[in-house]
């Protein structure tokens, strides 16, 4: 329906209302010389005010030089004849002022049903599609929207009630990048009542969408019930105060965003399909910890939607839990607590195939079969290439000399007094190549390479002391994710070599060794 307006005059000279808009545009450099500005025009008071204020500023030489104006209208086809009248109204408004108008029409209700989305969200997405087409088809460099201070206050309350982060509480920004152009909001410096007063003073009509008068949508309830209550019972300037606070939060958010970016580079690393958040993050202020966790998770999960305070606090609490604990998060992300931090993996949720490791082929005894070790010979298994050579006693002096030399270097580095024969692997940086020597005659059954299985054990000393493999891996602080990928050289349930870590104490080469098995491993 068309709003009847009252006659009211403004004095000659500078118009205070449009001057505030001009100053706001200048402050944030919303419009620049040569811009092609296209205003979103629904026909309502806000959008009509936006277009007419820009026309006023252009005609009075208050916009940068060589700026052109146009408008875009999107018919959602939700209100039958009323929607068509809105379309006719904006066509006449632009025609009278010779403003180019780009018109789009979408059956929003039908499209929403096909997409399984709500009508409000569908309408918003379709409007953005229309804006993007204006940019690419008509050479528009700026899309101007009519959000004002009341919208900012409503958004502030809406996000606060839902449990938003500081970023959400920062409200509506003056400008943002969009589809290779800029999306600006020049009316964020004025209130809704000021907009209607300005239009009425100039006898400029507008259309009223009946659905905006109903409380079917959450924001309408805030607009019609919450804000009037605050203005009547708390403070008449509630809208301005909330809008100002949102602006202050935006400045704080911008500062923290820069600090978060620095911290994320320092504490978060990505490799392949995982992300790792190091424990050192906990030395930072708590607010920065939560922001880094948020950015790391959203960046890994690929979306910020449905990620709020609850998920980030759960992730933060995981940092204080022991290694091995895990947490399923939105978007099929699993967080796994490791010894030095948290690893993010894809594959949470029963329907995500990445969650499960494919079951290997099993023997009749239920244990995973291995790949037999050729001796002598060469083979590949688990991302490694192994070369095996069998030596007699004539090579024993040379091999013992090398073992003693490497053990001495290891003792000096670690401060240990005992010979370990594990100079490079234990607690050191992972290598691409290894060479091990085993007493071949102490190996009773056939050797094979495989992954770990229940019942595995490792002899950790020369006198036969044993330790369950699981306990050894935990005590050695080997991350759970890495444990599942370890390649083992085993004979039955006895592990002779954890590739990349250590050999069994029962197969070490001594002065009494007669045959020596030399195995070289090279990561492929």
Coordinates of C-alpha atoms in Angstrom, one line a residue, residues 84-513:
X84 CA 3.4 -6.2 -8.5
X85 CA 2.3 -2.7 -7.2
X86 CA 5.8 -2.4 -5.5
X87 CA 7.4 -3.1 -8.8
X88 CA 5.2 -0.6 -10.6
X89 CA 6.0 2.0 -7.9
X90 CA 9.8 1.7 -8.2
X91 CA 9.6 1.7 -12.0
X92 CA 7.6 5.0 -11.9
X93 CA 9.9 6.5 -9.2
X94 CA 13.1 5.8 -11.3
X95 CA 11.4 6.8 -14.6
X96 CA 10.4 10.2 -13.3
X97 CA 14.1 10.9 -12.3
X98 CA 15.6 9.1 -15.3
X99 CA 17.5 6.6 -13.1
X100 CA 18.4 3.3 -14.8
X101 CA 16.5 0.4 -13.1
X102 CA 17.4 -3.3 -13.2
X103 CA 14.4 -5.5 -12.4
X104 CA 14.4 -9.2 -11.3
X105 CA 11.6 -11.5 -10.4
X106 CA 11.9 -14.8 -8.5
X107 CA 9.1 -17.2 -7.3
X108 CA 10.7 -17.3 -3.8
X109 CA 8.2 -19.7 -2.2
X110 CA 8.7 -22.3 -4.9
X111 CA 12.5 -21.9 -4.9
X112 CA 12.6 -22.2 -1.1
X113 CA 10.7 -25.4 -1.3
X114 CA 12.9 -26.9 -3.9
X115 CA 16.0 -25.9 -1.9
X116 CA 14.7 -27.0 1.4
X117 CA 15.2 -23.5 2.8
X118 CA 13.2 -20.8 4.6
X119 CA 11.6 -18.1 2.5
X120 CA 13.5 -15.3 4.3
X121 CA 16.9 -16.9 3.7
X122 CA 16.0 -17.8 0.1
X123 CA 14.9 -14.2 -0.6
X124 CA 18.2 -12.9 0.8
X125 CA 20.3 -15.2 -1.3
X126 CA 18.3 -14.4 -4.5
X127 CA 18.7 -10.7 -3.9
X128 CA 22.5 -11.2 -3.7
X129 CA 22.4 -13.2 -6.9
X130 CA 20.6 -10.2 -8.5
X131 CA 23.2 -7.8 -7.1
X132 CA 26.0 -10.0 -8.4
X133 CA 24.5 -10.0 -11.9
X134 CA 24.2 -6.2 -11.8
X135 CA 27.9 -6.0 -11.1
X136 CA 29.0 -8.4 -13.8
X137 CA 26.4 -7.6 -16.5
X138 CA 26.0 -3.8 -16.0
X139 CA 29.4 -2.8 -14.8
X140 CA 28.3 -1.7 -11.3
X141 CA 31.1 -1.1 -8.9
X142 CA 29.1 -0.3 -5.8
X143 CA 25.9 -1.9 -4.4
X144 CA 24.3 0.5 -1.9
X145 CA 21.9 -1.0 0.7
X146 CA 19.6 0.9 3.1
X147 CA 20.4 -0.6 6.5
X148 CA 20.1 2.1 9.2
X149 CA 20.8 2.5 13.0
X150 CA 17.6 0.7 13.9
X151 CA 18.7 -2.3 11.9
X152 CA 22.0 -2.2 13.6
X153 CA 20.4 -2.2 17.1
X154 CA 18.0 -5.0 16.1
X155 CA 21.0 -7.1 14.8
X156 CA 22.8 -6.4 18.0
X157 CA 20.0 -7.7 20.2
X158 CA 19.3 -10.7 17.9
X159 CA 22.9 -11.8 18.0
X160 CA 23.3 -11.2 21.7
X161 CA 20.2 -13.3 22.5
X162 CA 21.5 -16.2 20.3
X163 CA 24.9 -16.2 21.9
X164 CA 27.1 -14.6 19.3
X165 CA 30.8 -13.9 19.3
X166 CA 32.3 -10.5 19.4
X167 CA 32.4 -10.5 15.6
X168 CA 28.6 -11.0 15.5
X169 CA 28.0 -8.4 18.1
X170 CA 30.0 -5.8 16.0
X171 CA 26.8 -5.5 14.0
X172 CA 26.4 -4.2 10.4
X173 CA 29.6 -2.8 8.8
X174 CA 29.6 0.4 6.6
X175 CA 31.2 -1.5 3.7
X176 CA 32.3 -5.0 2.6
X177 CA 33.7 -6.6 -0.5
X178 CA 31.1 -8.3 -2.6
X179 CA 31.4 -10.2 -5.9
X180 CA 34.4 -8.2 -7.0
X181 CA 32.8 -4.9 -6.1
X182 CA 31.8 -3.1 -2.8
X183 CA 28.6 -3.3 -0.8
X184 CA 28.0 -0.1 1.2
X185 CA 25.4 1.1 3.7
X186 CA 25.4 4.9 3.8
X187 CA 22.3 5.2 6.1
X188 CA 23.9 3.6 9.2
X189 CA 24.3 7.1 10.6
X190 CA 20.5 7.7 10.7
X191 CA 17.4 6.2 12.4
X192 CA 14.2 4.9 10.9
X193 CA 12.1 7.8 12.3
X194 CA 14.5 10.3 10.8
X195 CA 14.2 8.6 7.4
X196 CA 10.4 8.8 7.4
X197 CA 10.5 12.4 8.6
X198 CA 12.9 13.4 5.7
X199 CA 10.7 11.7 3.1
X200 CA 7.6 13.2 4.5
X201 CA 9.1 16.7 4.5
X202 CA 9.9 16.3 0.8
X203 CA 6.5 14.7 -0.1
X204 CA 8.3 11.6 -1.3
X205 CA 6.0 8.6 -1.1
X206 CA 7.0 5.0 -0.3
X207 CA 5.5 1.6 -0.1
X208 CA 4.8 -0.4 3.1
X209 CA 5.2 -4.2 3.0
X210 CA 2.4 -5.6 5.2
X211 CA 4.6 -8.5 6.3
X212 CA 6.9 -6.0 8.1
X213 CA 3.9 -5.1 10.3
X214 CA 3.5 -8.7 11.5
X215 CA 5.5 -10.6 14.1
X216 CA 6.0 -13.8 12.1
X217 CA 9.7 -13.1 11.7
X218 CA 12.0 -12.9 14.7
X219 CA 13.4 -9.5 13.8
X220 CA 9.9 -8.1 13.4
X221 CA 9.2 -9.1 17.0
X222 CA 12.4 -7.3 18.2
X223 CA 11.4 -4.3 16.2
X224 CA 7.8 -4.1 17.3
X225 CA 8.1 -5.3 20.9
X226 CA 11.6 -5.3 22.4
X227 CA 13.0 -1.9 21.1
X228 CA 9.8 0.1 21.9
X229 CA 9.9 -1.4 25.4
X230 CA 13.5 -0.3 25.9
X231 CA 12.8 3.1 24.5
X232 CA 9.8 3.6 26.8
X233 CA 11.1 2.0 30.0
X234 CA 14.9 2.2 29.9
X235 CA 16.1 5.0 27.7
X236 CA 14.6 7.0 24.8
X237 CA 18.0 6.8 23.1
X238 CA 18.3 3.0 23.3
X239 CA 18.6 2.6 19.5
X240 CA 21.5 5.1 19.3
X241 CA 23.2 3.7 22.3
X242 CA 23.1 0.1 20.9
X243 CA 24.2 1.2 17.5
X244 CA 27.1 3.2 19.0
X245 CA 28.1 0.2 21.2
X246 CA 28.1 -2.0 18.1
X247 CA 30.4 0.5 16.4
X248 CA 32.8 0.4 19.4
X249 CA 32.7 -3.4 19.3
X250 CA 33.5 -3.3 15.5
X251 CA 36.7 -1.3 16.3
X252 CA 37.7 -3.8 19.0
X253 CA 36.9 -6.6 16.6
X254 CA 39.2 -5.1 13.9
X255 CA 42.1 -4.8 16.3
X256 CA 41.6 -8.3 17.7
X257 CA 41.3 -9.7 14.2
X258 CA 44.8 -8.5 13.4
X259 CA 46.2 -10.0 16.6
X260 CA 44.3 -13.3 15.9
X261 CA 45.8 -13.5 12.5
X262 CA 49.3 -13.2 13.9
X263 CA 48.6 -15.8 16.6
X264 CA 47.0 -18.2 14.1
X265 CA 50.2 -18.2 12.0
X266 CA 52.2 -18.8 15.1
X267 CA 50.2 -21.7 16.7
X268 CA 48.2 -23.3 13.9
X269 CA 49.6 -25.4 11.1
X270 CA 47.9 -27.3 8.3
X271 CA 49.1 -30.3 6.5
X272 CA 47.1 -32.3 4.0
X273 CA 43.7 -33.1 5.5
X274 CA 44.5 -32.1 9.1
X275 CA 45.1 -29.0 11.1
X276 CA 47.2 -28.9 14.3
X277 CA 46.8 -26.4 17.2
X278 CA 49.9 -26.3 19.4
X279 CA 49.7 -26.2 23.2
X280 CA 51.8 -23.0 23.3
X281 CA 48.5 -21.2 22.4
X282 CA 47.6 -21.5 26.1
X283 CA 50.2 -18.9 27.0
X284 CA 48.2 -16.2 25.3
X285 CA 45.3 -14.3 26.9
X286 CA 42.1 -16.3 27.0
X287 CA 40.2 -14.1 24.6
X288 CA 42.9 -14.6 22.0
X289 CA 42.9 -18.4 22.6
X290 CA 39.2 -18.6 21.9
X291 CA 39.5 -16.5 18.8
X292 CA 42.3 -18.6 17.4
X293 CA 40.4 -21.8 18.1
X294 CA 37.3 -20.3 16.4
X295 CA 39.3 -19.2 13.3
X296 CA 41.2 -22.5 13.1
X297 CA 38.0 -24.5 13.3
X298 CA 35.9 -22.4 10.9
X299 CA 38.8 -22.4 8.4
X300 CA 39.1 -26.1 8.6
X301 CA 35.4 -26.9 8.7
X302 CA 34.8 -24.5 5.8
X303 CA 31.9 -22.5 7.4
X304 CA 31.1 -20.2 10.3
X305 CA 27.4 -21.1 10.4
X306 CA 26.2 -22.9 13.5
X307 CA 29.6 -22.4 15.2
X308 CA 29.2 -20.5 18.4
X309 CA 30.4 -20.1 22.0
X310 CA 29.5 -23.7 23.0
X311 CA 31.6 -25.4 20.3
X312 CA 34.7 -23.2 21.0
X313 CA 34.5 -23.7 24.8
X314 CA 34.3 -27.4 24.2
X315 CA 37.4 -27.2 22.1
X316 CA 39.2 -25.1 24.7
X317 CA 38.3 -27.6 27.4
X318 CA 39.8 -30.4 25.3
X319 CA 43.1 -28.6 25.5
X320 CA 43.1 -29.4 29.3
X321 CA 42.3 -33.0 28.9
X322 CA 44.7 -36.0 28.6
X323 CA 46.0 -37.2 25.2
X324 CA 43.7 -39.6 23.4
X325 CA 40.5 -37.7 24.3
X326 CA 38.4 -36.5 21.3
X327 CA 35.5 -34.3 20.4
X328 CA 33.0 -34.4 17.5
X329 CA 32.2 -31.0 16.0
X330 CA 30.0 -29.7 13.3
X331 CA 30.8 -30.2 9.6
X332 CA 32.2 -33.7 10.1
X333 CA 35.2 -32.4 12.1
X334 CA 36.8 -34.4 14.9
X335 CA 39.2 -32.8 17.4
X336 CA 41.8 -35.2 18.8
X337 CA 43.9 -34.4 21.9
X338 CA 47.5 -35.3 21.3
X339 CA 50.5 -34.8 23.5
X340 CA 51.5 -31.4 22.1
X341 CA 48.2 -30.0 21.1
X342 CA 44.9 -30.6 19.3
X343 CA 44.6 -32.1 15.8
X344 CA 41.5 -31.5 13.7
X345 CA 40.5 -34.3 11.4
X346 CA 37.7 -34.8 9.0
X347 CA 35.4 -37.7 9.6
X348 CA 33.1 -37.2 12.7
X349 CA 29.6 -38.6 12.5
X350 CA 28.5 -42.1 11.8
X351 CA 27.6 -41.4 8.2
X352 CA 31.0 -40.0 7.3
X353 CA 33.2 -42.7 5.8
X354 CA 36.4 -40.9 6.8
X355 CA 35.6 -41.6 10.4
X356 CA 36.3 -45.3 10.1
X357 CA 39.5 -47.0 9.1
X358 CA 38.8 -49.7 6.6
X359 CA 39.0 -53.1 8.2
X360 CA 42.1 -55.0 7.0
X361 CA 42.0 -58.6 5.7
X362 CA 42.3 -60.9 8.7
X363 CA 43.7 -64.3 9.2
X364 CA 41.6 -67.1 10.8
X365 CA 42.9 -66.2 14.2
X366 CA 41.5 -62.7 13.9
X367 CA 44.8 -60.9 13.6
X368 CA 46.0 -58.7 10.8
X369 CA 48.4 -60.5 8.5
X370 CA 51.7 -58.9 7.6
X371 CA 53.8 -58.8 4.5
X372 CA 56.7 -61.2 4.7
X373 CA 60.2 -59.8 4.8
X374 CA 62.4 -60.9 1.9
X375 CA 65.8 -61.8 3.1
X376 CA 67.8 -60.8 1.2
X377 CA 65.6 -58.6 -1.0
X378 CA 63.6 -55.4 -1.4
X379 CA 60.0 -54.5 -0.7
X380 CA 57.6 -51.6 -0.1
X381 CA 55.1 -51.3 2.7
X382 CA 53.2 -48.5 4.4
X383 CA 55.0 -45.7 2.6
X384 CA 58.5 -47.2 3.1
X385 CA 60.9 -49.0 0.9
X386 CA 62.9 -51.7 2.7
X387 CA 66.2 -53.3 1.7
X388 CA 67.3 -56.4 3.6
X389 CA 70.8 -57.9 3.7
X390 CA 72.1 -60.8 5.7
X391 CA 75.7 -60.6 7.0
X392 CA 78.0 -63.2 8.6
X393 CA 80.4 -62.9 11.5
X394 CA 83.1 -61.3 9.4
X395 CA 81.0 -58.1 9.3
X396 CA 80.4 -58.1 13.1
X397 CA 83.4 -55.8 14.1
X398 CA 82.5 -53.1 11.5
X399 CA 78.8 -53.1 12.6
X400 CA 79.6 -53.1 16.3
X401 CA 82.0 -50.2 15.9
X402 CA 79.3 -48.2 14.2
X403 CA 76.7 -49.1 16.8
X404 CA 79.1 -48.1 19.6
X405 CA 79.9 -44.8 17.9
X406 CA 76.2 -43.9 17.4
X407 CA 75.4 -44.9 20.9
X408 CA 78.1 -42.7 22.3
X409 CA 76.7 -39.7 20.4
X410 CA 73.2 -40.6 21.7
X411 CA 74.5 -40.7 25.3
X412 CA 76.2 -37.3 25.0
X413 CA 73.0 -35.8 23.6
X414 CA 70.6 -37.3 26.1
X415 CA 72.8 -37.6 29.2
X416 CA 72.0 -41.3 29.5
X417 CA 74.6 -43.8 30.7
X418 CA 73.2 -46.9 29.1
X419 CA 73.6 -48.1 25.5
X420 CA 70.4 -47.9 23.6
X421 CA 71.2 -48.5 20.0
X422 CA 68.5 -45.9 19.3
X423 CA 70.6 -42.8 18.6
X424 CA 68.3 -41.0 16.1
X425 CA 64.8 -42.1 16.6
X426 CA 64.0 -41.7 20.3
X427 CA 62.7 -38.2 21.0
X428 CA 64.5 -36.8 17.9
X429 CA 63.3 -35.3 14.7
X430 CA 61.8 -37.9 12.3
X431 CA 64.1 -38.9 9.5
X432 CA 63.5 -40.1 6.0
X433 CA 66.0 -42.9 6.2
X434 CA 67.0 -45.5 8.8
X435 CA 69.3 -48.5 9.1
X436 CA 68.9 -51.2 11.7
X437 CA 70.9 -54.3 12.6
X438 CA 69.3 -57.3 14.3
X439 CA 70.6 -60.6 15.7
X440 CA 69.1 -62.9 13.1
X441 CA 69.5 -66.0 15.1
X442 CA 67.3 -64.7 17.9
X443 CA 64.3 -64.3 15.7
X444 CA 62.4 -67.5 16.0
X445 CA 59.5 -67.1 13.5
X446 CA 59.1 -65.5 10.1
X447 CA 59.4 -61.7 10.1
X448 CA 56.7 -59.5 8.5
X449 CA 55.8 -55.9 8.2
X450 CA 52.4 -54.9 9.5
X451 CA 50.4 -52.4 11.6
X452 CA 49.8 -52.9 15.3
X453 CA 47.3 -55.4 16.7
X454 CA 46.0 -56.5 20.1
X455 CA 48.6 -58.4 22.2
X456 CA 51.6 -56.8 20.7
X457 CA 54.6 -56.3 23.0
X458 CA 58.1 -55.0 22.9
X459 CA 61.2 -56.2 24.8
X460 CA 62.7 -53.0 26.2
X461 CA 65.8 -54.4 27.9
X462 CA 68.5 -56.9 27.3
X463 CA 67.4 -59.1 30.2
X464 CA 64.0 -59.7 28.7
X465 CA 61.9 -57.0 30.3
X466 CA 58.7 -56.5 28.3
X467 CA 56.1 -53.8 27.8
X468 CA 52.8 -53.8 26.0
X469 CA 53.2 -51.9 22.8
X470 CA 50.2 -49.7 23.6
X471 CA 51.8 -48.6 26.9
X472 CA 55.1 -48.0 25.2
X473 CA 53.5 -45.8 22.6
X474 CA 51.6 -43.8 25.2
X475 CA 54.7 -43.5 27.5
X476 CA 56.7 -42.3 24.5
X477 CA 54.0 -39.7 23.8
X478 CA 53.5 -40.8 20.2
X479 CA 50.3 -39.1 19.0
X480 CA 47.3 -41.4 18.7
X481 CA 46.8 -40.5 15.0
X482 CA 50.4 -41.5 14.3
X483 CA 50.1 -44.8 16.2
X484 CA 47.6 -46.1 13.8
X485 CA 49.9 -45.6 10.9
X486 CA 53.1 -47.0 12.5
X487 CA 54.8 -49.8 10.5
X488 CA 56.0 -52.7 12.7
X489 CA 58.5 -55.4 11.9
X490 CA 57.1 -58.3 14.0
X491 CA 57.3 -62.0 14.6
X492 CA 54.0 -63.2 15.9
X493 CA 53.0 -60.8 18.7
X494 CA 56.6 -59.8 19.4
X495 CA 57.6 -56.5 17.8
X496 CA 61.2 -56.3 16.7
X497 CA 61.2 -52.8 15.2
X498 CA 58.9 -49.9 15.4
X499 CA 60.0 -48.2 12.1
X500 CA 61.0 -44.6 13.0
X501 CA 61.5 -45.4 16.7
X502 CA 63.3 -48.3 18.2
X503 CA 64.2 -52.0 18.0
X504 CA 63.5 -54.8 20.5
X505 CA 66.0 -55.3 23.3
X506 CA 66.1 -59.0 22.6
X507 CA 67.4 -58.8 19.1
X508 CA 70.3 -56.4 19.5
X509 CA 73.6 -57.2 18.0
X510 CA 76.3 -58.2 20.6
X511 CA 79.8 -59.7 20.5
X512 CA 78.2 -63.2 20.4
X513 CA 76.1 -62.5 17.4

